[in-house]
Tab-separated table of C-alpha atoms in Angstrom:
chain	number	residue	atom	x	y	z
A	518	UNK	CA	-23.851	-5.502	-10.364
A	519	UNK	CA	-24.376	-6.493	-6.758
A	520	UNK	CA	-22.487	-4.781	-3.975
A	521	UNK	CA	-21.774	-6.568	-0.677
A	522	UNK	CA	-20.853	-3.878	1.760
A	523	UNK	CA	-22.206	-2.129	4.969
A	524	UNK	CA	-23.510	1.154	5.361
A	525	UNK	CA	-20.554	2.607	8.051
A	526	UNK	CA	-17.173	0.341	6.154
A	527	UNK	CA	-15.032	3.116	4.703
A	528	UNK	CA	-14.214	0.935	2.044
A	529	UNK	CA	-17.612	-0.128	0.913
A	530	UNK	CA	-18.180	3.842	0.633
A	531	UNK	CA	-15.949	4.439	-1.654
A	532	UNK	CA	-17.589	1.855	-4.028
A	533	UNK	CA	-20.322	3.182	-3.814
A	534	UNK	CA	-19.266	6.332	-4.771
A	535	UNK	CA	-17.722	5.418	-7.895
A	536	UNK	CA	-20.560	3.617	-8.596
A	537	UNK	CA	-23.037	6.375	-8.354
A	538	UNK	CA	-20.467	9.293	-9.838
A	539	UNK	CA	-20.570	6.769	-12.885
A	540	UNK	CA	-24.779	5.797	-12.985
A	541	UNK	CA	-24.200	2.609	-12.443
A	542	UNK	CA	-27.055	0.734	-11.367
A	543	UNK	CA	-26.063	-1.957	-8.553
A	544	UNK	CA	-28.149	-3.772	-5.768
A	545	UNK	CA	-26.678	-2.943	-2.048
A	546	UNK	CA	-26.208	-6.868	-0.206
A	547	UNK	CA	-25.867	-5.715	3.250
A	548	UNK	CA	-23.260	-7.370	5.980
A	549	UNK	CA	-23.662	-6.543	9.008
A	550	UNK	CA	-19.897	-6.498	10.347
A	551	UNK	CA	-20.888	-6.645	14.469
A	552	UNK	CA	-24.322	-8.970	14.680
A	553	UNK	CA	-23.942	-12.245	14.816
A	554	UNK	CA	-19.980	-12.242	15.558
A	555	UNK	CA	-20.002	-10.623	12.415
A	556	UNK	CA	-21.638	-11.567	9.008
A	557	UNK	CA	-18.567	-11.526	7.344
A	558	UNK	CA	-17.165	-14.293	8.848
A	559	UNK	CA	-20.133	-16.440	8.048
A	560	UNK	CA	-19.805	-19.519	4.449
A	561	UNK	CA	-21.771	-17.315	2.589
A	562	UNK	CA	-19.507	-14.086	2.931
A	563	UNK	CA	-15.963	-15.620	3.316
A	564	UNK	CA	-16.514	-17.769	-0.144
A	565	UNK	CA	-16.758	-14.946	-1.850
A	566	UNK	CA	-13.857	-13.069	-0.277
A	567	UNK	CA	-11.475	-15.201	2.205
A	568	UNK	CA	-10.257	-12.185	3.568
A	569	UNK	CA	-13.910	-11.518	5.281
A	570	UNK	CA	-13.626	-8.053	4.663
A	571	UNK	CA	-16.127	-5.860	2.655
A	572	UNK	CA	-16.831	-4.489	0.289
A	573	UNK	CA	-16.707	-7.387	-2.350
A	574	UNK	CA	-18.423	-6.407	-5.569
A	575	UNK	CA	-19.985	-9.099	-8.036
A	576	UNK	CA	-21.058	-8.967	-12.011
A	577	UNK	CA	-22.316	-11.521	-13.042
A	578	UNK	CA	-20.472	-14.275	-12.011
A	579	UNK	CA	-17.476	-12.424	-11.583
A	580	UNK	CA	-16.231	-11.905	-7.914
A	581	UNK	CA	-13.865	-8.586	-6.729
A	582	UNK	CA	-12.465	-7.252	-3.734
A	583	UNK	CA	-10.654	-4.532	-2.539
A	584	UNK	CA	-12.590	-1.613	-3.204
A	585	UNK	CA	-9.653	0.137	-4.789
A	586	UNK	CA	-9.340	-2.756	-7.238
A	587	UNK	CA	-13.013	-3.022	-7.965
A	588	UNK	CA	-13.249	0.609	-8.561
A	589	UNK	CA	-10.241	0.684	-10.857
A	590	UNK	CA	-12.425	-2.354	-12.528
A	591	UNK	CA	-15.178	-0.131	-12.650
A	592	UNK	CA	-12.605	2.594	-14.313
A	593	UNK	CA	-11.770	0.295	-17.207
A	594	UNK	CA	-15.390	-0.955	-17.979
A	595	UNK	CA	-17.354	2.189	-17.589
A	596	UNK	CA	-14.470	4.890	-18.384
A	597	UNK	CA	-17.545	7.337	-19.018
A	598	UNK	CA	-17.416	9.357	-16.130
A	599	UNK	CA	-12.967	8.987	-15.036
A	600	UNK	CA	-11.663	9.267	-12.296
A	601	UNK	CA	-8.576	9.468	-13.097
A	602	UNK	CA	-6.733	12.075	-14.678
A	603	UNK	CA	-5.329	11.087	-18.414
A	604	UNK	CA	-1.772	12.616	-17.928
A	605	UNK	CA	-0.054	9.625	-16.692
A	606	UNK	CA	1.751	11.649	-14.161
A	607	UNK	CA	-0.691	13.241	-12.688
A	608	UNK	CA	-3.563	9.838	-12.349
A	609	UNK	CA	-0.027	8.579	-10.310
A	610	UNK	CA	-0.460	10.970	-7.792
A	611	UNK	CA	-3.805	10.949	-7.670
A	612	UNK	CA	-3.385	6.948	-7.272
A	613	UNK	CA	-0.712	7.967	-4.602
A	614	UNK	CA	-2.972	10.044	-2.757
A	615	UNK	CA	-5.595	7.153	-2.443
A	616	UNK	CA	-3.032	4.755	-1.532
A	617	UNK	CA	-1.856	7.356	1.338
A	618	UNK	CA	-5.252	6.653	2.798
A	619	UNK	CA	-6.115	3.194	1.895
A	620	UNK	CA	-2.742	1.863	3.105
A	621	UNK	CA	-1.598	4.306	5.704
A	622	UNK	CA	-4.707	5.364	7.556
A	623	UNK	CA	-7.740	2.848	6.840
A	624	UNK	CA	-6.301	-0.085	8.077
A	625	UNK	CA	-4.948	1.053	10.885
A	626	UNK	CA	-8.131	1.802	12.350
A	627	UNK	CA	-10.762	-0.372	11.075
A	628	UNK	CA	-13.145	-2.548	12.597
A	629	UNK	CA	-11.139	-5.340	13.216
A	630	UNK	CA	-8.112	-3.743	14.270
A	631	UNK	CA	-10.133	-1.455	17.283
A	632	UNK	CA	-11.205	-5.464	18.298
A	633	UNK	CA	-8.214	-6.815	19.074
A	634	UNK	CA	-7.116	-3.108	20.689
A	635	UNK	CA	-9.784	-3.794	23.064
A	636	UNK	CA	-10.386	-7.799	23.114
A	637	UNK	CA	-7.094	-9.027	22.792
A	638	UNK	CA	-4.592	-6.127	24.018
A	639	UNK	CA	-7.280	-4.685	26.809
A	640	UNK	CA	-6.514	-1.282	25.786
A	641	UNK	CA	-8.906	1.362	27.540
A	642	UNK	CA	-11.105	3.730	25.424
A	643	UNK	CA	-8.625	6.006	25.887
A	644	UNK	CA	-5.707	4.456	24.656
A	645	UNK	CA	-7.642	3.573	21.648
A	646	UNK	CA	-8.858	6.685	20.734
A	647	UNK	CA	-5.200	7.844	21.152
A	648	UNK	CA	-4.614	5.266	18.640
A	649	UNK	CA	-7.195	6.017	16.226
A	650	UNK	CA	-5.970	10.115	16.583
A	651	UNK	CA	-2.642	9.503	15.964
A	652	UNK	CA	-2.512	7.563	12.808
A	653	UNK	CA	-5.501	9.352	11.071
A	654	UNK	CA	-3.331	12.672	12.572
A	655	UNK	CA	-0.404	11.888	11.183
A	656	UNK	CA	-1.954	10.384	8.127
A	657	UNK	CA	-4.271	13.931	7.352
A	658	UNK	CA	-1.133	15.762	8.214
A	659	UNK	CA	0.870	14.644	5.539
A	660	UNK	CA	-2.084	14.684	2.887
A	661	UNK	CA	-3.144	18.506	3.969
A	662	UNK	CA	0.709	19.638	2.905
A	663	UNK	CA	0.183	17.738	-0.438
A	664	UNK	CA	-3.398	19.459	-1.266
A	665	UNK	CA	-1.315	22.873	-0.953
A	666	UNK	CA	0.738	21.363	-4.226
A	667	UNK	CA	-2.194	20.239	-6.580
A	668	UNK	CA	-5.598	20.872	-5.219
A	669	UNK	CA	-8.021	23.184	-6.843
A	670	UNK	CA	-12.005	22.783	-6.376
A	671	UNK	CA	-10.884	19.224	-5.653
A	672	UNK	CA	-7.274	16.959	-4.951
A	673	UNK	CA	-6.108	17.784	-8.062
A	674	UNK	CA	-7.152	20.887	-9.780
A	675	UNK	CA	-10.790	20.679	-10.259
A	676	UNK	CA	-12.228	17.451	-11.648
A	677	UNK	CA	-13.259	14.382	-8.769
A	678	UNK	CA	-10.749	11.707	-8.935
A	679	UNK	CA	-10.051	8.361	-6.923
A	680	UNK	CA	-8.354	10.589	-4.616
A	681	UNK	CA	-11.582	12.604	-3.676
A	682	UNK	CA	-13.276	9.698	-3.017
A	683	UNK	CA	-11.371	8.141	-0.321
A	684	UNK	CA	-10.785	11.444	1.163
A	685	UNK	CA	-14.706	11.972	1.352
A	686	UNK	CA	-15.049	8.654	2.765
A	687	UNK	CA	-11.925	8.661	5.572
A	688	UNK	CA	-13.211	11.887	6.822
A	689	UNK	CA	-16.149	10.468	7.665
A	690	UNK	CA	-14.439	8.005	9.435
A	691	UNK	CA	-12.426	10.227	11.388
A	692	UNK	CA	-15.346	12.520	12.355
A	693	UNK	CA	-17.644	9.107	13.881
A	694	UNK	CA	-14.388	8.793	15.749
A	695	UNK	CA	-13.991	12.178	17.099
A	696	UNK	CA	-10.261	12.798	15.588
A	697	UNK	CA	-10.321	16.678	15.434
A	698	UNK	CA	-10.175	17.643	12.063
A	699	UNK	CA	-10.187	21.568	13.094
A	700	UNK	CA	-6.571	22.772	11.128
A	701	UNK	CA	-7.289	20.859	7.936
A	702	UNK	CA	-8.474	23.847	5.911
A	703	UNK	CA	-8.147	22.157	2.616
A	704	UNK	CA	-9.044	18.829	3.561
A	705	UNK	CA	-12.167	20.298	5.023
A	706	UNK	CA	-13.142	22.561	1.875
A	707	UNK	CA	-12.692	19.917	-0.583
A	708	UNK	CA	-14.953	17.702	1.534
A	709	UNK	CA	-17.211	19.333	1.931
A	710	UNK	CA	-17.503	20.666	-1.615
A	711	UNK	CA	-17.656	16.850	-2.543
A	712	UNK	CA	-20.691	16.532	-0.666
A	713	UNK	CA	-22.589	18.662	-2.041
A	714	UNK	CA	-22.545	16.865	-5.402
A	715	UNK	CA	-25.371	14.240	-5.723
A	716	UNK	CA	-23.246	11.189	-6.173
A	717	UNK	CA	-21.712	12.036	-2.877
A	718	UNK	CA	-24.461	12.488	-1.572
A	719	UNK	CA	-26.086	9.072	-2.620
A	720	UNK	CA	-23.349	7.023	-1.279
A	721	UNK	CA	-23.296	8.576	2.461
A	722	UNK	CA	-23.986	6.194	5.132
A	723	UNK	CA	-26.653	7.387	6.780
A	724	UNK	CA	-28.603	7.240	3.418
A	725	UNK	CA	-28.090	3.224	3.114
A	726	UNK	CA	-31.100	0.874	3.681
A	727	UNK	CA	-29.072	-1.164	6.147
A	728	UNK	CA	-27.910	2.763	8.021
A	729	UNK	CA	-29.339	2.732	11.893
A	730	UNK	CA	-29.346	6.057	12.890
B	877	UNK	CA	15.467	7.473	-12.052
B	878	UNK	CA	16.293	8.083	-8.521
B	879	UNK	CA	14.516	5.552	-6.320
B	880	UNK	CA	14.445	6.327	-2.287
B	881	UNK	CA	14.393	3.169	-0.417
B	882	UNK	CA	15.327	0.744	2.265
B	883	UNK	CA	17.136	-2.470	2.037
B	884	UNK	CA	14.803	-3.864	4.235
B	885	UNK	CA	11.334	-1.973	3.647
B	886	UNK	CA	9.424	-4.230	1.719
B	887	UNK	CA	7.939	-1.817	0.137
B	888	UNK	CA	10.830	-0.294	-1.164
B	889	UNK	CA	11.853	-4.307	-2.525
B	890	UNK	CA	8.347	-4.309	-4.394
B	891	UNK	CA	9.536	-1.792	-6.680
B	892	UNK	CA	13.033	-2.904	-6.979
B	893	UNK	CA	11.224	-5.775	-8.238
B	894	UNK	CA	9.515	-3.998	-11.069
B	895	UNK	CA	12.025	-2.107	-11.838
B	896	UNK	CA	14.036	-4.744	-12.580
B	897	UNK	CA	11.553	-6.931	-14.032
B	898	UNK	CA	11.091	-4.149	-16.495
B	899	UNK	CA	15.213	-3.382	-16.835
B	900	UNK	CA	14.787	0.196	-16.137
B	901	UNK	CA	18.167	1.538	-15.236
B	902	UNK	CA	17.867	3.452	-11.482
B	903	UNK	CA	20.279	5.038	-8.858
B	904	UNK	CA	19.484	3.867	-5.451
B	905	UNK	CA	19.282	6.319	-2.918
B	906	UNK	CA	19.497	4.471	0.740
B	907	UNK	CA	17.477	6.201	3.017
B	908	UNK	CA	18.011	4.701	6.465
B	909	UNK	CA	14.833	4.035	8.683
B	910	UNK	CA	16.239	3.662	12.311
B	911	UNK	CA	19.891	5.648	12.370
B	912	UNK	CA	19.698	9.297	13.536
B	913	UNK	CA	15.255	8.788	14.391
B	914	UNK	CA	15.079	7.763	10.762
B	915	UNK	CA	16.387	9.430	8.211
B	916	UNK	CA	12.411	9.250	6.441
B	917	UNK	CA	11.770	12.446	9.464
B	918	UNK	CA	14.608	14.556	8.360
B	919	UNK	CA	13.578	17.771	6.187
B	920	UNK	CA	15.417	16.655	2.984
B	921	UNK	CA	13.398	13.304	2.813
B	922	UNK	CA	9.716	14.719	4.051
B	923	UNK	CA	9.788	17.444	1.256
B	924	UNK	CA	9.527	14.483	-1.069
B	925	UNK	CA	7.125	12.715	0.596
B	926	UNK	CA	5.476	14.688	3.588
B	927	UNK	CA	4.362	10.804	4.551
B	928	UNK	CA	7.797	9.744	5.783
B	929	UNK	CA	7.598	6.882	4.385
B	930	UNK	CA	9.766	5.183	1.597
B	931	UNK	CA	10.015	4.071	-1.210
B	932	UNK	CA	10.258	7.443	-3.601
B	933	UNK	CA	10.602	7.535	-6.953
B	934	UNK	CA	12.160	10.803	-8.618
B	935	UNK	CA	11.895	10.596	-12.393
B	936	UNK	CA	13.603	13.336	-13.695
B	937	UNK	CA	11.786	16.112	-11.459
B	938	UNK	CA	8.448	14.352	-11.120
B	939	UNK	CA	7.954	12.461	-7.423
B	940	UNK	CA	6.177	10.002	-6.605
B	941	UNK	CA	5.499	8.289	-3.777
B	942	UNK	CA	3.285	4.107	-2.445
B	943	UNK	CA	4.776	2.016	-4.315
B	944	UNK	CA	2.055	0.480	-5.590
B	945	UNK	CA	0.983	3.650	-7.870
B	946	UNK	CA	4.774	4.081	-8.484
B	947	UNK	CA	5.082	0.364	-10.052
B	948	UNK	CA	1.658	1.324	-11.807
B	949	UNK	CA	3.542	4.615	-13.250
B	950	UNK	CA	6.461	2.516	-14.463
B	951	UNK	CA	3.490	0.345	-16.051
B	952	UNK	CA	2.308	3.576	-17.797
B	953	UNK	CA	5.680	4.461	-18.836
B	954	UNK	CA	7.482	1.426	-19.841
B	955	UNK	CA	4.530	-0.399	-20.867
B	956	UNK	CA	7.179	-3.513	-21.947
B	957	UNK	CA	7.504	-6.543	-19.894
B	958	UNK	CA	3.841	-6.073	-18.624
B	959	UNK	CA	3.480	-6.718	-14.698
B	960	UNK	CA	-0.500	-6.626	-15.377
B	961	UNK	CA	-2.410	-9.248	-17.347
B	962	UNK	CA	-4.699	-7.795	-20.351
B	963	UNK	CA	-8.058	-9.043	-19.265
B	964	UNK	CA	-10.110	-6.574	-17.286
B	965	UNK	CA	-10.875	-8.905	-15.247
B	966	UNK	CA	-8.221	-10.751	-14.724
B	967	UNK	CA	-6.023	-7.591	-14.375
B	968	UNK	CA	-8.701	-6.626	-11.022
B	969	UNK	CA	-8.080	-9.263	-9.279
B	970	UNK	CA	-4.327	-8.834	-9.771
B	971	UNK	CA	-4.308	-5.504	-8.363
B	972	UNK	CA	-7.044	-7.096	-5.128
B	973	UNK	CA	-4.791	-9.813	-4.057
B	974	UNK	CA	-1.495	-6.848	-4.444
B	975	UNK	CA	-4.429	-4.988	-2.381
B	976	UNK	CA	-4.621	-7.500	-0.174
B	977	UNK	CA	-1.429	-7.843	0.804
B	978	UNK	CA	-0.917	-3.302	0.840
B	979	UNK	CA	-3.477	-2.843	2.501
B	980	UNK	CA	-4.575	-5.911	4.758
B	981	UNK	CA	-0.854	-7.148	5.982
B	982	UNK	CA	1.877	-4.743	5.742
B	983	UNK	CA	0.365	-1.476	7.007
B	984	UNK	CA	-0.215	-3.367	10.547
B	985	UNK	CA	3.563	-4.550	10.808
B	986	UNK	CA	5.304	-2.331	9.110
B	987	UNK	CA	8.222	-0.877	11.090
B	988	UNK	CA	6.455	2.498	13.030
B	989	UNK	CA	3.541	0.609	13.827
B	990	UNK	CA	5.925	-2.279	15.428
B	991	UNK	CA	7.823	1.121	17.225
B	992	UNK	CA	3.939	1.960	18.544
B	993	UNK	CA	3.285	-1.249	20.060
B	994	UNK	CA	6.699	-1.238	21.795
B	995	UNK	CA	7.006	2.240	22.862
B	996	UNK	CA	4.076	3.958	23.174
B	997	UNK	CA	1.373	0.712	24.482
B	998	UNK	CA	4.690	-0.673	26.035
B	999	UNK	CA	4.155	-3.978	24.571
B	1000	UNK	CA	6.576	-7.350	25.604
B	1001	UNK	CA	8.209	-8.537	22.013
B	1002	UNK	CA	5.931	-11.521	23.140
B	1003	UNK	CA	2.937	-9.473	22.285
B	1004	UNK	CA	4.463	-7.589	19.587
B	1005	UNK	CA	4.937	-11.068	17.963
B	1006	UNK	CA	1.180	-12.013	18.609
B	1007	UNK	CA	0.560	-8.885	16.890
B	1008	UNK	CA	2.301	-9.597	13.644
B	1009	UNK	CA	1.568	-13.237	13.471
B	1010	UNK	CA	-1.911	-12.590	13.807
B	1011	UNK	CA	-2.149	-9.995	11.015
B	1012	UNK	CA	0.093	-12.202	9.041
B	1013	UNK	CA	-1.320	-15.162	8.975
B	1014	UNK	CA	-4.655	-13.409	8.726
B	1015	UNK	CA	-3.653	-12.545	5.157
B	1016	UNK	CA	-1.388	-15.221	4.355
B	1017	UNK	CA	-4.492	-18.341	4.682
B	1018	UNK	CA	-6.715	-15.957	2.923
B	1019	UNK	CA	-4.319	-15.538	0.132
B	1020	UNK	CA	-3.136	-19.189	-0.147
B	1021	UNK	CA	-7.174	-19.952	-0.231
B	1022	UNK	CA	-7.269	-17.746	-3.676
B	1023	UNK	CA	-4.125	-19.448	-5.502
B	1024	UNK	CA	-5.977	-22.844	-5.088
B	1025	UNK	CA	-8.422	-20.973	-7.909
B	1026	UNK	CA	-6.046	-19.003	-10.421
B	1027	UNK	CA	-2.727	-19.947	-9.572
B	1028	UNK	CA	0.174	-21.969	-11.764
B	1029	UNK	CA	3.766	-21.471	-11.988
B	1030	UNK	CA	2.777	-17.843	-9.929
B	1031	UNK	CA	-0.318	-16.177	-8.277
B	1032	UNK	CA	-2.032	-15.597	-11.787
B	1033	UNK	CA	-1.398	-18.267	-14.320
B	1034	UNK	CA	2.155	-18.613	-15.896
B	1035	UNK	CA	3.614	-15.090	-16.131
B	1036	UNK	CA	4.990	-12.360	-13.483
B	1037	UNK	CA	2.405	-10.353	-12.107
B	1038	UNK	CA	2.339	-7.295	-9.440
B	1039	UNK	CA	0.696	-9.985	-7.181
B	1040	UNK	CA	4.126	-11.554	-7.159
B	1041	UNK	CA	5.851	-8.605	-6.697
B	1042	UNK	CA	3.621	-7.446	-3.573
B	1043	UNK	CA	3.449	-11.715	-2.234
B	1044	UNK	CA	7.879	-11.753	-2.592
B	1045	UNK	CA	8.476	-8.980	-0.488
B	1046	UNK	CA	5.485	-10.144	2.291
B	1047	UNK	CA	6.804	-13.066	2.774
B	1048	UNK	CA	10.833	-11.983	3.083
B	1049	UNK	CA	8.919	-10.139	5.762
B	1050	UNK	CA	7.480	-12.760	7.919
B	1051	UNK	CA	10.651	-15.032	7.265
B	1052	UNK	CA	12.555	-11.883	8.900
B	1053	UNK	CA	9.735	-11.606	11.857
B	1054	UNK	CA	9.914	-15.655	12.479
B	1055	UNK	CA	5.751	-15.812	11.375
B	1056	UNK	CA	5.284	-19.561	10.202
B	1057	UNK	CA	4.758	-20.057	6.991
B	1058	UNK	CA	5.033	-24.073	6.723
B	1059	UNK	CA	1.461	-24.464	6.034
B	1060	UNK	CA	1.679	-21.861	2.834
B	1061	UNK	CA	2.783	-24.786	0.088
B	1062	UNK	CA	1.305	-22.549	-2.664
B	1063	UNK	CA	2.656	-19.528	-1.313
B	1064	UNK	CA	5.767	-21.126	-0.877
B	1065	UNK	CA	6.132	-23.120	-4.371
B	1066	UNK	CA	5.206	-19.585	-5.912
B	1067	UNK	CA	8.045	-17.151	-3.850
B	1068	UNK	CA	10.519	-20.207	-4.309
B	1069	UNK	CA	9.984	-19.669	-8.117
B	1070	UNK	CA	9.828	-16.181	-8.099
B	1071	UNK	CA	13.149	-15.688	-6.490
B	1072	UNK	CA	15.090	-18.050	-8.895
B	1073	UNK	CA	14.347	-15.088	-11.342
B	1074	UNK	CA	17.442	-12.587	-11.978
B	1075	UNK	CA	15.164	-9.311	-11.288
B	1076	UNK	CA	13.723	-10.821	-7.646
B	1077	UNK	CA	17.407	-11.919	-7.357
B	1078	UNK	CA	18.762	-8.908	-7.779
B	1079	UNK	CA	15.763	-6.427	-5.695
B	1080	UNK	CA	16.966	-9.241	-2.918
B	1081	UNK	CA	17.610	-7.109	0.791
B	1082	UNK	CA	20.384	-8.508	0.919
B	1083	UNK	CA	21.727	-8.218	-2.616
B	1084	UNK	CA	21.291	-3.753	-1.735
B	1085	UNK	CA	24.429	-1.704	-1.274
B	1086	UNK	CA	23.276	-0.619	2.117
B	1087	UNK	CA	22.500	-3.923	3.619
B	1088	UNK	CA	24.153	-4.916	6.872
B	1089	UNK	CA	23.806	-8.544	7.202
């Protein structure tokens, strides 16, 4: 499998994740999302995925985006190693969790959207960082009240799920954008106890080729 | 079932959708976004989902909130009148182009965001219209760019998928924010289609007891 992602996208670190918590083998494609206008807007990135976004994971011949969609791919070809629960209520809220931050946080702040803050709406550094702080705020907010229902060593109770994974991977985000994570007690345990697994590990971005740090 | 929703959230319409698609019986509970602050903040509504945000499902005592993994639960639970094709593969790029519209187009117009730009940035309903026309249309080329490759009488093939579902309820939303969508023809062809279907008819805005039209 070849991954097409870039060592700081949120998204791409999930994949990566899942990929390692699983032993899959993959080769990283770097795409540089700033140099250049951005590499995902060039032919050879936006055939593969129109929307220009990564990560965009291929097998073979077969083409995916949307890491939550190539990771529940990844789910149903390699189930060795879930990541979801079985209990069909409980992989919801897991899946609910994800979506919390993969629809209500990530997108808000992503690359893209800080651009046209700045470029198109001339929004100070200020006023963007307000921006960033209140959506990942509110959106850490809500998720730290529904740890105190299910979590255990992890999200829920104490296997890694999907949930862990974009948890790991938004607080990373939030940290590189100096949201103050300070009253997030569980948030901060489980994330920390996340990174301390291997997989985790692995898949940080400042342990990618294409990482300048 | 008890599901929490909006007569205008399109989120709350994708899983009207698939609940009817799949003929599960439901109570719907209107939850109303704007009257009293929102009705989402009061205490009564953010014990269920701590995210303020509808849709909700309750199924018996179990809640669940994103109505993506909710319409995935119903896919777990009533398993007939499948909204996901059986191929892997096919199935994952299903869920990316649902994905594509969750995460890449209705997070960044949904109806807080919209009260952001307006109150808090003070933004003219010029710019605000910029705004949402530019993520809009964003998504919408990309996705009409992936029908040209797997699309027939809807987004995958011949039969009903989430995709649908997710691409319905999107567009209902630009239609209600004046985005243009004249240059969508496979868009188009496919909602037209979709909507001549009792179960879109019926999860229609307007067709909900607590529409004001």
């Amino acid at each position: 499998m070849k991954l097409y992602g870039y060592w700081r996208s949120t998204a791409a670190y999930r994949v990566r994740i899942a990929l390692h918590l699983k032993g899959i083998e993959f080769e990283s494609v770097p795409v540089h999302l700033v140099k250049n206008g951005g590499e995902q807007h060039l032919k050879q990135f936006s055939t593969l995925n129109p929307n220009q976004l990564v990560p965009c994971l291929l097998d073979g011949e077969f083409t995916l985006n949307q890491s939550l969609a190539i990771i529940d791919y990844l789910e149903d070809v390699s189930p060795q190693v879930a990541l979801y629960p079985e209990d069909k209520q409980l992989k919801a809220q897991v899946k609910a969790l994800a979506l919390d931050i993969a629809c209500e946080i990530h997108p808000l702040n992503n690359l893209r959207v800080q651009q046209y803050l700045t470029a198109d709406l001339g929004l100070s550094d200020e006023k963007k960082h307000d921006w960033v702080n209140y959506w990942m705020t509110k959106g850490f907010s809500a998720i730290e009240q529904q740890l105190q229902k299910n979590s255990g060593l992890y999200c829920f109770g104490d296997k890694v799920t999907v949930a862990d994974i974009c948890l790991v991977a938004q607080v990373y985000n939030a940290v590189r954008f100096n949201v103050d994570m300070s009253e997030y007690t569980l948030i901060n345990a489980i994330v920390q106890r996340c990174n301390e697994l291997p997989a985790f590990d692995k898949a940080k971005p400042e342990n990618q080729a294409d990482a300048v740090v």
